[in-house]
Tab-separated table of C-alpha atoms in Angstrom:
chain	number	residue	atom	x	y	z
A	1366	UNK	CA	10.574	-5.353	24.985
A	1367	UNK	CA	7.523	-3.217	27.101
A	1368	UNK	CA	10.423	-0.183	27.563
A	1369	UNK	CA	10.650	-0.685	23.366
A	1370	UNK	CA	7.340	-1.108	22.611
A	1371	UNK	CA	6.063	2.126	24.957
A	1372	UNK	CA	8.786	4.590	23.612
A	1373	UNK	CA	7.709	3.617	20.044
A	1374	UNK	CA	4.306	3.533	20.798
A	1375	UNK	CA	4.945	7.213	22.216
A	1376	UNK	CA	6.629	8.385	19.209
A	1377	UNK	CA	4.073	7.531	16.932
A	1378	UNK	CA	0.970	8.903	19.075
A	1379	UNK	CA	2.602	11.734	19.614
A	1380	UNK	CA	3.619	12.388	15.833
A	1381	UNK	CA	1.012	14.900	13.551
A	1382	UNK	CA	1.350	12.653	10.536
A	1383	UNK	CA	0.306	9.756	12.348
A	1384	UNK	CA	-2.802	11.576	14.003
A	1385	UNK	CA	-5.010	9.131	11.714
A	1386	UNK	CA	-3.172	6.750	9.438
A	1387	UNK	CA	-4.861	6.537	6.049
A	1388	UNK	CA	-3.225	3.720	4.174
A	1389	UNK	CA	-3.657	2.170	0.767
A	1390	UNK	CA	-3.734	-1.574	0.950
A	1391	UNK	CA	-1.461	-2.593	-2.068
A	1392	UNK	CA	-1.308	0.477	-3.039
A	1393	UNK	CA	-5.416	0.803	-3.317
A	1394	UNK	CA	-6.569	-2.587	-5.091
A	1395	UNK	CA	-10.090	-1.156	-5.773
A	1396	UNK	CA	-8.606	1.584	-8.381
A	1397	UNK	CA	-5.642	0.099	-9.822
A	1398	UNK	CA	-3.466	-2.942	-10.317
A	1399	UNK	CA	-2.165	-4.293	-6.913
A	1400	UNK	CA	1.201	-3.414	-6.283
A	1401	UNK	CA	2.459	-1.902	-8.860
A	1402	UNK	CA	4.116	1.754	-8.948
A	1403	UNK	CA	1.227	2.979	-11.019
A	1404	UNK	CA	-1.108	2.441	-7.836
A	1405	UNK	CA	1.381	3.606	-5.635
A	1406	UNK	CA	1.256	6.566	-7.430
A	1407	UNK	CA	-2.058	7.025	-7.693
A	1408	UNK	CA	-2.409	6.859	-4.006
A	1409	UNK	CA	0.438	9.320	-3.782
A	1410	UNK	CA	-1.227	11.955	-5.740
A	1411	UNK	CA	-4.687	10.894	-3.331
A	1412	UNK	CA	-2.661	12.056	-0.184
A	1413	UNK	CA	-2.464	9.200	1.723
A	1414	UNK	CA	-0.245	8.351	5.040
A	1415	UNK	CA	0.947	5.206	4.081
A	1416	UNK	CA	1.290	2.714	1.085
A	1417	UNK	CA	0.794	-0.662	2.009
A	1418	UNK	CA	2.730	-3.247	0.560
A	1419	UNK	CA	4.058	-7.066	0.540
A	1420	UNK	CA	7.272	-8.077	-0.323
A	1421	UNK	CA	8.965	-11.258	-1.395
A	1422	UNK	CA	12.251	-12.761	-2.607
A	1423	UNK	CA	13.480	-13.654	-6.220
A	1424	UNK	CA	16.125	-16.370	-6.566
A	1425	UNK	CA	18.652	-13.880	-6.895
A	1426	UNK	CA	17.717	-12.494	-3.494
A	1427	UNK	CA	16.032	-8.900	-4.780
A	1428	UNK	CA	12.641	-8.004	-3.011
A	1429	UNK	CA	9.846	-7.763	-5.097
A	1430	UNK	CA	6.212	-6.312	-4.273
A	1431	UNK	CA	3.811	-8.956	-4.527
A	1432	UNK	CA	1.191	-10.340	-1.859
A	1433	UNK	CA	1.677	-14.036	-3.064
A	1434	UNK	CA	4.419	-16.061	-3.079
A	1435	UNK	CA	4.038	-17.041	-6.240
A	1436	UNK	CA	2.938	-15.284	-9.517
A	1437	UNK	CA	-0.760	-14.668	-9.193
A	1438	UNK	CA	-2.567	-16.723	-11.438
A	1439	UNK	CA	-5.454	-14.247	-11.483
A	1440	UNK	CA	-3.237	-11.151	-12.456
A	1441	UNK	CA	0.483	-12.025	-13.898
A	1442	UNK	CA	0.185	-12.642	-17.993
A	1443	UNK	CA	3.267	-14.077	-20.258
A	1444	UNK	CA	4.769	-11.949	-23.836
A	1445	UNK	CA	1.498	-13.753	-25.192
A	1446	UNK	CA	-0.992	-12.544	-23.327
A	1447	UNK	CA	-1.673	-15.718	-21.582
A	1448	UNK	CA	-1.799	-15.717	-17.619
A	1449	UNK	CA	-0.021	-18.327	-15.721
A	1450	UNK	CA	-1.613	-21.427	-14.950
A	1451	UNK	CA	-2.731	-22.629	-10.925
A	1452	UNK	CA	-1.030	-22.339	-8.830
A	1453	UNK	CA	1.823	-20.083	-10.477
A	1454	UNK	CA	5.491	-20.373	-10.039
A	1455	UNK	CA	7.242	-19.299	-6.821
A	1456	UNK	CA	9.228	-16.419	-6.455
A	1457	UNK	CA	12.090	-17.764	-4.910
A	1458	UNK	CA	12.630	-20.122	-7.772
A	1459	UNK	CA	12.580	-17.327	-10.685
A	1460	UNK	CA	15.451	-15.108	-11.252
A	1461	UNK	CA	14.654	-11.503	-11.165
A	1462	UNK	CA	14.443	-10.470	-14.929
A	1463	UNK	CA	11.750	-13.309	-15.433
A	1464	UNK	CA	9.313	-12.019	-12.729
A	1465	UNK	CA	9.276	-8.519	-14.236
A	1466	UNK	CA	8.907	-10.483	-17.968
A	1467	UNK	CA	5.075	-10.586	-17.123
A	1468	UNK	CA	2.456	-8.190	-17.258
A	1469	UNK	CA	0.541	-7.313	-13.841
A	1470	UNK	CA	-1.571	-4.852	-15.791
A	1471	UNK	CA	-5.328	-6.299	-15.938
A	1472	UNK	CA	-6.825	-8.655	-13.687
A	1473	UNK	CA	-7.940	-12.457	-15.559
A	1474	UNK	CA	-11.680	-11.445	-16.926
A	1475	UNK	CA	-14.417	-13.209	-15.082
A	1476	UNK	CA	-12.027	-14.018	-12.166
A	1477	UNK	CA	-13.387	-14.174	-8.424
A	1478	UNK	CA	-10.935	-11.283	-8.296
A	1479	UNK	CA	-12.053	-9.087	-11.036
A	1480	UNK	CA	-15.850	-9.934	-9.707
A	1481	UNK	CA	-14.082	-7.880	-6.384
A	1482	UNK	CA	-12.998	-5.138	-7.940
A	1483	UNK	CA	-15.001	-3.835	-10.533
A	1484	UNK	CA	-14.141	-0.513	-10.548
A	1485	UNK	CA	-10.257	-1.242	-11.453
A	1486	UNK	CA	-8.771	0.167	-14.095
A	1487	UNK	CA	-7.068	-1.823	-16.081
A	1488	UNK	CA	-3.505	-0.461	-17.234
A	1489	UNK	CA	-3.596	-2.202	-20.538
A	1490	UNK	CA	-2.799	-0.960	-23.966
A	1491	UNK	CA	-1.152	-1.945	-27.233
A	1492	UNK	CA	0.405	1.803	-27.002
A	1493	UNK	CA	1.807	1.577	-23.445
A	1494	UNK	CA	4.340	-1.012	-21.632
A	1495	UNK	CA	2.798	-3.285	-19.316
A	1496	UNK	CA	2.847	-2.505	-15.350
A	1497	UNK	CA	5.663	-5.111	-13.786
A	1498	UNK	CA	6.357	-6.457	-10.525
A	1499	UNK	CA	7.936	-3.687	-9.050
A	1500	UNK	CA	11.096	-4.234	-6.679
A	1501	UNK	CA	10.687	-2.292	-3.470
A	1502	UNK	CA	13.768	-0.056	-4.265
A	1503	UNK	CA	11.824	0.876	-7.332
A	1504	UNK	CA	8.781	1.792	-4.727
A	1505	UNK	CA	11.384	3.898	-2.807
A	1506	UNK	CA	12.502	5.045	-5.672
A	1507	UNK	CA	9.063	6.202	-6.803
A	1508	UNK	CA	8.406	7.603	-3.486
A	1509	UNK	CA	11.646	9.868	-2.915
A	1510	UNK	CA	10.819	11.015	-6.452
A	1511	UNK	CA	7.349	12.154	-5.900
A	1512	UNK	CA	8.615	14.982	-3.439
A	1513	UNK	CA	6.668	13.375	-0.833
A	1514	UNK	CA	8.639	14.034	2.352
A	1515	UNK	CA	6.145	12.400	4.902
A	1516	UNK	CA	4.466	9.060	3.382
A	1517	UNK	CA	5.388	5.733	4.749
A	1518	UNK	CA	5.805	2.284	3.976
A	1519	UNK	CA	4.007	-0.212	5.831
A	1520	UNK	CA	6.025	-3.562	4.478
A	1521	UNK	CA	4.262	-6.947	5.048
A	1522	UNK	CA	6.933	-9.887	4.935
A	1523	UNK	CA	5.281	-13.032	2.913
A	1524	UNK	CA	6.192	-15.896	4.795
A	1525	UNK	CA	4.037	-19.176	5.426
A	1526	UNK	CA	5.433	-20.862	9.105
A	1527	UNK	CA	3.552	-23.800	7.507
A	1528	UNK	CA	4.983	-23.794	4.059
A	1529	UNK	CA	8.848	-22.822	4.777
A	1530	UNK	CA	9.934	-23.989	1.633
A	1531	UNK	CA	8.072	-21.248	-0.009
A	1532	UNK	CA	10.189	-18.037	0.902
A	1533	UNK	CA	13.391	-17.593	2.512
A	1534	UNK	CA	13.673	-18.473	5.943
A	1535	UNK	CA	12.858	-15.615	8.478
A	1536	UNK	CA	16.719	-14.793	9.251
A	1537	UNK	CA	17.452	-14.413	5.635
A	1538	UNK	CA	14.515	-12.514	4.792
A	1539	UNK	CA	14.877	-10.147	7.414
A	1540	UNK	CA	18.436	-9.647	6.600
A	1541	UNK	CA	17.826	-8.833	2.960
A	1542	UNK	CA	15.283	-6.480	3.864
A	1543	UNK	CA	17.033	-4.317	6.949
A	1544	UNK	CA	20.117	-4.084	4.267
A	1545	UNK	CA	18.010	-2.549	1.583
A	1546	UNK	CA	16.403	0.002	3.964
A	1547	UNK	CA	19.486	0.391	5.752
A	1548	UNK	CA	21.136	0.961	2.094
A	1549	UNK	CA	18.135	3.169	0.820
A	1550	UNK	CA	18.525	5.354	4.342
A	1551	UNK	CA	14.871	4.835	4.320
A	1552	UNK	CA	14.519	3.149	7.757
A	1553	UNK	CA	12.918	5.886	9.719
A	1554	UNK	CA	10.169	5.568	7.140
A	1555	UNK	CA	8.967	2.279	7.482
A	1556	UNK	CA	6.870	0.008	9.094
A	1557	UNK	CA	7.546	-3.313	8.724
A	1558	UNK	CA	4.249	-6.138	9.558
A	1559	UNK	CA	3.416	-9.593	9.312
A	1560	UNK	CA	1.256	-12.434	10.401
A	1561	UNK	CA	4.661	-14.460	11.343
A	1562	UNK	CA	5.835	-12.826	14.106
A	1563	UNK	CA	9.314	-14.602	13.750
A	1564	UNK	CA	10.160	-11.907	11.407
A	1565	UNK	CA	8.699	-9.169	13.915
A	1566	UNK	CA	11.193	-10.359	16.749
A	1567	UNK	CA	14.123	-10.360	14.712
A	1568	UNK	CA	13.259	-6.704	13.068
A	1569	UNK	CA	12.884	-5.552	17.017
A	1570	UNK	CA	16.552	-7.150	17.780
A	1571	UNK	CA	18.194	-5.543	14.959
A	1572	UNK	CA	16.488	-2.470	14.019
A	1573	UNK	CA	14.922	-1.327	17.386
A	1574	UNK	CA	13.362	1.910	16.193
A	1575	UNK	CA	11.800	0.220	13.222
A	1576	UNK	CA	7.979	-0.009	14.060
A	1577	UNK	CA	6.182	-3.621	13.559
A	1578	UNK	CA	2.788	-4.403	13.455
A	1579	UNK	CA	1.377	-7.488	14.581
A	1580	UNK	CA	-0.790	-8.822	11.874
A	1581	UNK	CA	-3.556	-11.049	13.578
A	1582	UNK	CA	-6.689	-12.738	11.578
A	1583	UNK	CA	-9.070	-14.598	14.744
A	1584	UNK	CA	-11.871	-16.218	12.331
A	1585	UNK	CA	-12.615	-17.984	9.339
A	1586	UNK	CA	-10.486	-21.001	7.882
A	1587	UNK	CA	-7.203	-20.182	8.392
A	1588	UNK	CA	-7.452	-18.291	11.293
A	1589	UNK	CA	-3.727	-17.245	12.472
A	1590	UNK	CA	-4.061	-16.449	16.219
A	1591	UNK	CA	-5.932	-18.336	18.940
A	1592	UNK	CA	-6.722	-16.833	22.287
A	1593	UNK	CA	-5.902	-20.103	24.551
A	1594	UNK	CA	-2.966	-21.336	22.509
A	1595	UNK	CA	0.097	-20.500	20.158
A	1596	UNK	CA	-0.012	-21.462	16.798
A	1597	UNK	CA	2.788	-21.936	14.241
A	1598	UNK	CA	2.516	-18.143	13.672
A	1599	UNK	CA	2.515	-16.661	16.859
A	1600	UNK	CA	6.466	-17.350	17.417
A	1601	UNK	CA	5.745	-19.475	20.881
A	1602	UNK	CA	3.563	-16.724	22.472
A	1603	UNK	CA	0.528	-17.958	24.099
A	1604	UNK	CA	-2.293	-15.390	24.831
A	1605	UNK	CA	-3.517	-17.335	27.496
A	1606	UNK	CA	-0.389	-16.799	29.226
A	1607	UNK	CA	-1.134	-12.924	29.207
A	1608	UNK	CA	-4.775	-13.228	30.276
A	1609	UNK	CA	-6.362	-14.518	26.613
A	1610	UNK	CA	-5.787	-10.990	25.576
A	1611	UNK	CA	-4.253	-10.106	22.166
A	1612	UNK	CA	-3.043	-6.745	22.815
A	1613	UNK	CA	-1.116	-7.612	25.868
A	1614	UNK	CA	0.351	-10.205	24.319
A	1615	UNK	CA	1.264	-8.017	21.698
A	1616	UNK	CA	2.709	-5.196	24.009
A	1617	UNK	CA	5.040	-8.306	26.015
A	1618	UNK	CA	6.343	-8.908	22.270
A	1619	UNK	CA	7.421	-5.725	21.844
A	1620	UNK	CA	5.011	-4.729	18.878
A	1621	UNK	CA	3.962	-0.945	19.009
A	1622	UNK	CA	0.653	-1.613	16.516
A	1623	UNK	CA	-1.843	-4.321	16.523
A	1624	UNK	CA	-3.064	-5.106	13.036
A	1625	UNK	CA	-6.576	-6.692	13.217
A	1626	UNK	CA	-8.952	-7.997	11.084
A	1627	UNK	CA	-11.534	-5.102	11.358
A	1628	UNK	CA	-14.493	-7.613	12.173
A	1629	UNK	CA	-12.192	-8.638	14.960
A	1630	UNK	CA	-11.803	-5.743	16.818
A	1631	UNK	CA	-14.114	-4.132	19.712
A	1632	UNK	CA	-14.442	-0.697	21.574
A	1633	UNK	CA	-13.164	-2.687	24.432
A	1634	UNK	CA	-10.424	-4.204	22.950
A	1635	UNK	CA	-8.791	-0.358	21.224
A	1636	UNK	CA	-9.019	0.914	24.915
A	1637	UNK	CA	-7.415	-2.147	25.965
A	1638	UNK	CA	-4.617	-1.391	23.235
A	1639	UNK	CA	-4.617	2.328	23.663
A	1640	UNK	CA	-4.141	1.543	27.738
A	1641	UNK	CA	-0.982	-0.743	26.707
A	1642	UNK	CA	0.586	2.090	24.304
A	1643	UNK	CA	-0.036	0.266	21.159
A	1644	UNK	CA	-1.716	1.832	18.077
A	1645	UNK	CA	-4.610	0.217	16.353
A	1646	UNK	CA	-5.088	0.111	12.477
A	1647	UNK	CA	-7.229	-2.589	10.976
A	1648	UNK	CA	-7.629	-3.659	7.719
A	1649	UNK	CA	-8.727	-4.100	5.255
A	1650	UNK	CA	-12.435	-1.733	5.110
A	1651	UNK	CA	-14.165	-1.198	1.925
A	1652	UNK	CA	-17.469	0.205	3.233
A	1653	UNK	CA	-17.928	4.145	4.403
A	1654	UNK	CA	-20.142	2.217	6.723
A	1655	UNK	CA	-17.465	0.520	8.494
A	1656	UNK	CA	-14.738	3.233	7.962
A	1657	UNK	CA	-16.564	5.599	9.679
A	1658	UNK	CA	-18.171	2.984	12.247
A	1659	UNK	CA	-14.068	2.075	13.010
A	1660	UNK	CA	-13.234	5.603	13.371
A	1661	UNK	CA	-15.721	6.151	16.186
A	1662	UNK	CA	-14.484	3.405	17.778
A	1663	UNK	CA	-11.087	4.885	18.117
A	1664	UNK	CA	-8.960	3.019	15.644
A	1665	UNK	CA	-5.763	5.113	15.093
A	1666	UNK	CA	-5.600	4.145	10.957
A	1667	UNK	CA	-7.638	1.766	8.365
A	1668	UNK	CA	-6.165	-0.595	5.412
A	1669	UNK	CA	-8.365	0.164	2.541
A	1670	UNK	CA	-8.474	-0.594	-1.157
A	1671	UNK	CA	-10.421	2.377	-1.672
A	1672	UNK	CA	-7.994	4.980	-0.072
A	1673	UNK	CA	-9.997	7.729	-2.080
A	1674	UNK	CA	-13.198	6.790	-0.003
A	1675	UNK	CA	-11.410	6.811	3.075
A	1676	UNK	CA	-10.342	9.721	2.989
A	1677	UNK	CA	-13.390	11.382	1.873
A	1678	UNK	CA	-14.710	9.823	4.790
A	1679	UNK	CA	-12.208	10.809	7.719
A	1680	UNK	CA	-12.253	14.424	5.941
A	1681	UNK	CA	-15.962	13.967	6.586
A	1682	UNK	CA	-15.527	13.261	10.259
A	1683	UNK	CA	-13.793	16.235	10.439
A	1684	UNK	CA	-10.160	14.346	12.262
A	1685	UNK	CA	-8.536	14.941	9.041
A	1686	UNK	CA	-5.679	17.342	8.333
A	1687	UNK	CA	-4.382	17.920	5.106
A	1688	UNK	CA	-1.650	15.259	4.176
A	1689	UNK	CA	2.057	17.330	4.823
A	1690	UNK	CA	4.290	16.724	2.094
A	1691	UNK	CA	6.652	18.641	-0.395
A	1692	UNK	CA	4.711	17.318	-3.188
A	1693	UNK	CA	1.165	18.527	-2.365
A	1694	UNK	CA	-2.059	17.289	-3.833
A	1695	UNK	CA	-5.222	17.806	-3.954
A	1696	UNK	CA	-8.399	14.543	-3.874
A	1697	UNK	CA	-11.681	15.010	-4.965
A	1698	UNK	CA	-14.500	12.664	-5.314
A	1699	UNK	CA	-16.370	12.132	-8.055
A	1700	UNK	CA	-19.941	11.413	-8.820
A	1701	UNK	CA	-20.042	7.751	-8.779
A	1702	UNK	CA	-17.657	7.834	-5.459
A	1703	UNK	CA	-14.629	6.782	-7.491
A	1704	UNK	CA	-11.500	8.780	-6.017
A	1705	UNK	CA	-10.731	11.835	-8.165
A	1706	UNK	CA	-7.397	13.206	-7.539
A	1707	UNK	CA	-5.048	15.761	-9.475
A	1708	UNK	CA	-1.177	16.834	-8.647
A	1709	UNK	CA	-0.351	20.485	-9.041
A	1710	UNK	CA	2.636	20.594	-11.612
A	1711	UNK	CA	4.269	23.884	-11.439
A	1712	UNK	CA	5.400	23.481	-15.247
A	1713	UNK	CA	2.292	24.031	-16.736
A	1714	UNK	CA	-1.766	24.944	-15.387
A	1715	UNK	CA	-3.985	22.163	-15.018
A	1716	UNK	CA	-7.398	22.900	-16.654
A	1717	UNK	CA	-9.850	19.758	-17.295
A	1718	UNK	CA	-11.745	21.875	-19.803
A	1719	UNK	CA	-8.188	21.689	-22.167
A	1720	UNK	CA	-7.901	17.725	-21.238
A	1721	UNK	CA	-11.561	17.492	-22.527
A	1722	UNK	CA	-10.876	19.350	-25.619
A	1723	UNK	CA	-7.946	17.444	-26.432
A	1724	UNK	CA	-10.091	14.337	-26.280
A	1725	UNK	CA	-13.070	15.303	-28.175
A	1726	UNK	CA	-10.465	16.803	-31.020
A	1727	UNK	CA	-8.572	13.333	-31.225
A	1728	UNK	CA	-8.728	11.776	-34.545
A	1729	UNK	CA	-9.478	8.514	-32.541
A	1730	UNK	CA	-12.417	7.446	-30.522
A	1731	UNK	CA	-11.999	8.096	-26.714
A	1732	UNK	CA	-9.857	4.957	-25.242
A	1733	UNK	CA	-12.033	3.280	-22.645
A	1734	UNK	CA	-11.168	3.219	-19.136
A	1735	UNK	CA	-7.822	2.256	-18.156
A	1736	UNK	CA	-6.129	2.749	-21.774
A	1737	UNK	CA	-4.003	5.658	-21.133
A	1738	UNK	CA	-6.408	8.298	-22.201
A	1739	UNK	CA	-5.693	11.879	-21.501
A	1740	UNK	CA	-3.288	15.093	-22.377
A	1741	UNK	CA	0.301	15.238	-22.231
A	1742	UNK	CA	1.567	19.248	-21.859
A	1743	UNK	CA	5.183	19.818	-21.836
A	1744	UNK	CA	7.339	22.913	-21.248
A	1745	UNK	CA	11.240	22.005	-20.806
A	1746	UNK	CA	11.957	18.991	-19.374
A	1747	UNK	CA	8.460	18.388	-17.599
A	1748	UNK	CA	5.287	16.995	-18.402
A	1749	UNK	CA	2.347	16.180	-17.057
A	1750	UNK	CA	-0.366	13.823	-17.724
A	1751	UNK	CA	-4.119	13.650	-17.443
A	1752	UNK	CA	-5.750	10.391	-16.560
A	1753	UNK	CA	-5.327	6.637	-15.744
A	1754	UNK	CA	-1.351	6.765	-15.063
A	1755	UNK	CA	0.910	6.446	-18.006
A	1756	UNK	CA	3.006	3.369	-17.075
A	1757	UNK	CA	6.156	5.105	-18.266
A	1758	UNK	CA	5.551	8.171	-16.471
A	1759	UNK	CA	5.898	8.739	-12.479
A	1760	UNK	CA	5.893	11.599	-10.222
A	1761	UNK	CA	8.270	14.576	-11.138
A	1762	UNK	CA	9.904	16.501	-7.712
A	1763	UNK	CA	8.762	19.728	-7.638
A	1764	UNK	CA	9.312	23.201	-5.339
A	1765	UNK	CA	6.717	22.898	-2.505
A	1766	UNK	CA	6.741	26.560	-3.676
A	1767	UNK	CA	5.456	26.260	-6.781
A	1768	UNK	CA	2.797	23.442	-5.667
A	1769	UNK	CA	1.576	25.892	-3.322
A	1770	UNK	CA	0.849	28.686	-6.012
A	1771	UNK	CA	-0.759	26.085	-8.448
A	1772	UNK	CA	-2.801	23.782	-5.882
A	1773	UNK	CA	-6.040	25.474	-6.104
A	1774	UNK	CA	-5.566	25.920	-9.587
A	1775	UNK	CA	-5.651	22.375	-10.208
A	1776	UNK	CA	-9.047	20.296	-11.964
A	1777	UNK	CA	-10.220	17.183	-10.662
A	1778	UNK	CA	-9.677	14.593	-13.297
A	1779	UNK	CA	-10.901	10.540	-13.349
A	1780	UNK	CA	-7.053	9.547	-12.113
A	1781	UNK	CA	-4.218	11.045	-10.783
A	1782	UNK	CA	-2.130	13.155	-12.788
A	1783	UNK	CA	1.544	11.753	-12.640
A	1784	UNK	CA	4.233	14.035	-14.321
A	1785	UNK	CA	7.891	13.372	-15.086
């Protein structure tokens, strides 16, 4: 397991797109639904490193994208309109079709969770279908598609050691998941993570050059690591036995990143994890404050579900290089910090002065945030549109070519601009 863990860790220090690892925590929360391909490709068109994600299992054994177990109560809505009541059905005991019957588009009003995330826009219109759960082949799917040659998955496996009945046991899950990727030839793309290191072992056993992480949380109430003893998640490792320290414990599992909580980690303990060959990349940081307070301290990547601020922020440190990908984009931030970001689409020239005049000569009042406002141009078979991304629209693959020659052209605009 060390031999593993230091060749992996080797391979992804030494690798340019992992110089700093910007990644957007379901797909960046703070701007758009959580986990659906509409925030993946929004963060996408941002430029990020990685899109984090969680996956679970339907009945029918197909992965689905969702951080809970069960249908959020807070965010999954029936044909009605009504969301589902506490504390939701589980996944595993709803066939696939019924999962992706509700709408994920618009968190529950005067939620905990909407108080969180104010600054979300909501992807919800009479004129446009709903966002779904996506599966993760659709992600891959809507990754391959975007031309991006570079991003990568960092894939969180929801299991509760304490509440097995809940998902598929760990062999099972893992299985369904190494097939897909196997399937998808996606493997040397991903990262797969997770609090239950059960899963972690058995991804290092089949797929050795598959990176894990090693999620750990140290405080609060449901704390999932303890520095003098195992716990039900910690698949029988015992920190004490490795000197109460978390990295080396990590590095004798075989991990090749340490996921912490970011108020859990220390100067002392990255140069502990840096001396042991692991990478560090905490989550999940909200605050400039802390992003750029975590990047002094030597993190190698952040979890964030603002993805436009961090960038804007590692740009501002001056460690960032320009995201390398066939599909290139541009992000911009705008005057109230949201994350402004625009795709250069080779079919037609992006100009926000034409996206504004198409709005103001509308026969209908502006749709507010989050409605699907903005201009559709088409010449052939592409198209491209301006603002909040159209749920039926996703990223077009384009000649890096022709990116290239329309980059600087492009405007910044309130959302990405996703063309098909």
């Amino acid at each position: 397991m060390w031999c593993r863990s230091l060749a992996l860790s080797f391979f992804l220090l030494a690798s340019p797109a992992m110089a700093f690892d910007i990644e957007a925590h379901r797909g960046g929360r703070g701007l758009f639904p959580e986990n659906t391909l509409q925030a993946f490709a929004a963060a996408l068109a941002m430029g990020v490193d990685t899109l984090e994600l969680d996956v679970g299992v339907t009945r029918d054994g197909v992965l689905v994208v969702s951080h809970e177990r069960r249908l959020n109560p807070d965010l999954a809505r029936d044909a009605s309109g009504n969301y589902v009541a506490p504390p939701g059905p589980l996944l595993i005991e709803l066939p696939l079709a019924e999962v992706q019957s509700y709408d994920i588009g618009q968190i529950r009003p005067g939620s905990a969770y909407a108080k969180q995330f104010p600054e979300q826009h909501a992807l919800a219109a009479p004129a446009v279908p709903p966002p779904r759960i996506p599966t993760l082949k659709e992600v891959i799917d809507l990754v391959r598609s975007s031309g991006n040659t570079t991003v990568r998955l960092n894939i969180e496996t929801k299991l509760d050691p304490d509440h097995p009945t809940e998902a598929p046991e760990p062999e099972r899950f893992v299985t369904l998941l190494l097939e897909l990727l196997k399937a998808e030839n996606f493997t040397d793309r991903v990262m797969i993570q997770s609090f239950d290191w059960r899963t972690l072992l058995l991804v290092q056993a089949r797929a050795p050059d598959i990176p894990t992480v090693y999620l750990t949380l140290q405080r609060g109430k449901a704390p999932t690591v303890s520095l003098d003893a195992a716990t039900s998640w910690t698949a029988g490792f015992n920190p004490a036995d490795h000197g109460g320290s978390l990295p080396r414990t990590i590095a004798v599992a075989g991990g090749a990143v340490w996921s912490p909580y970011f108020q859990d980690v220390t100067p002392a303990l990255v140069a502990e994890a840096h001396d042991l060959k692991l990478r560090v990349v905490v989550w999940t940081v909200n605050k400039p404050e802390d992003m750029a307070r975590l990047m002094d301290m030597g993190v190698d990547g952040i979890i964030s579900d603002r993805p436009d601020l961090l960038r804007k922020v590692a740009v501002d440190k001056g460690g960032r290089r320009a995201a390398g990908s066939t599909a290139r984009t541009t992000a911009r931030a705008g005057p109230s910090g949201e994350g402004l970001a625009a795709v250069a689409c080779p079919a037609i020239r992006l100009r926000q002065k034409r996206a504004v005049a198409h709005r103001r000569s509308a026969p209908s009042p502006r749709p507010s945030r989050g409605e699907g406002w903005g201009e559709r141009q088409t010449r052939g078979d592409s198209c491209c549109w301006i603002g909040p991304a159209h749920p039926d629209r996703i990223f077009r693959r384009h000649p890096a070519s022709a990116l290239r020659k329309l980059r600087s052209r492009a405007a910044p605009v309130k959302a990405p601009i996703v063309c098909s």
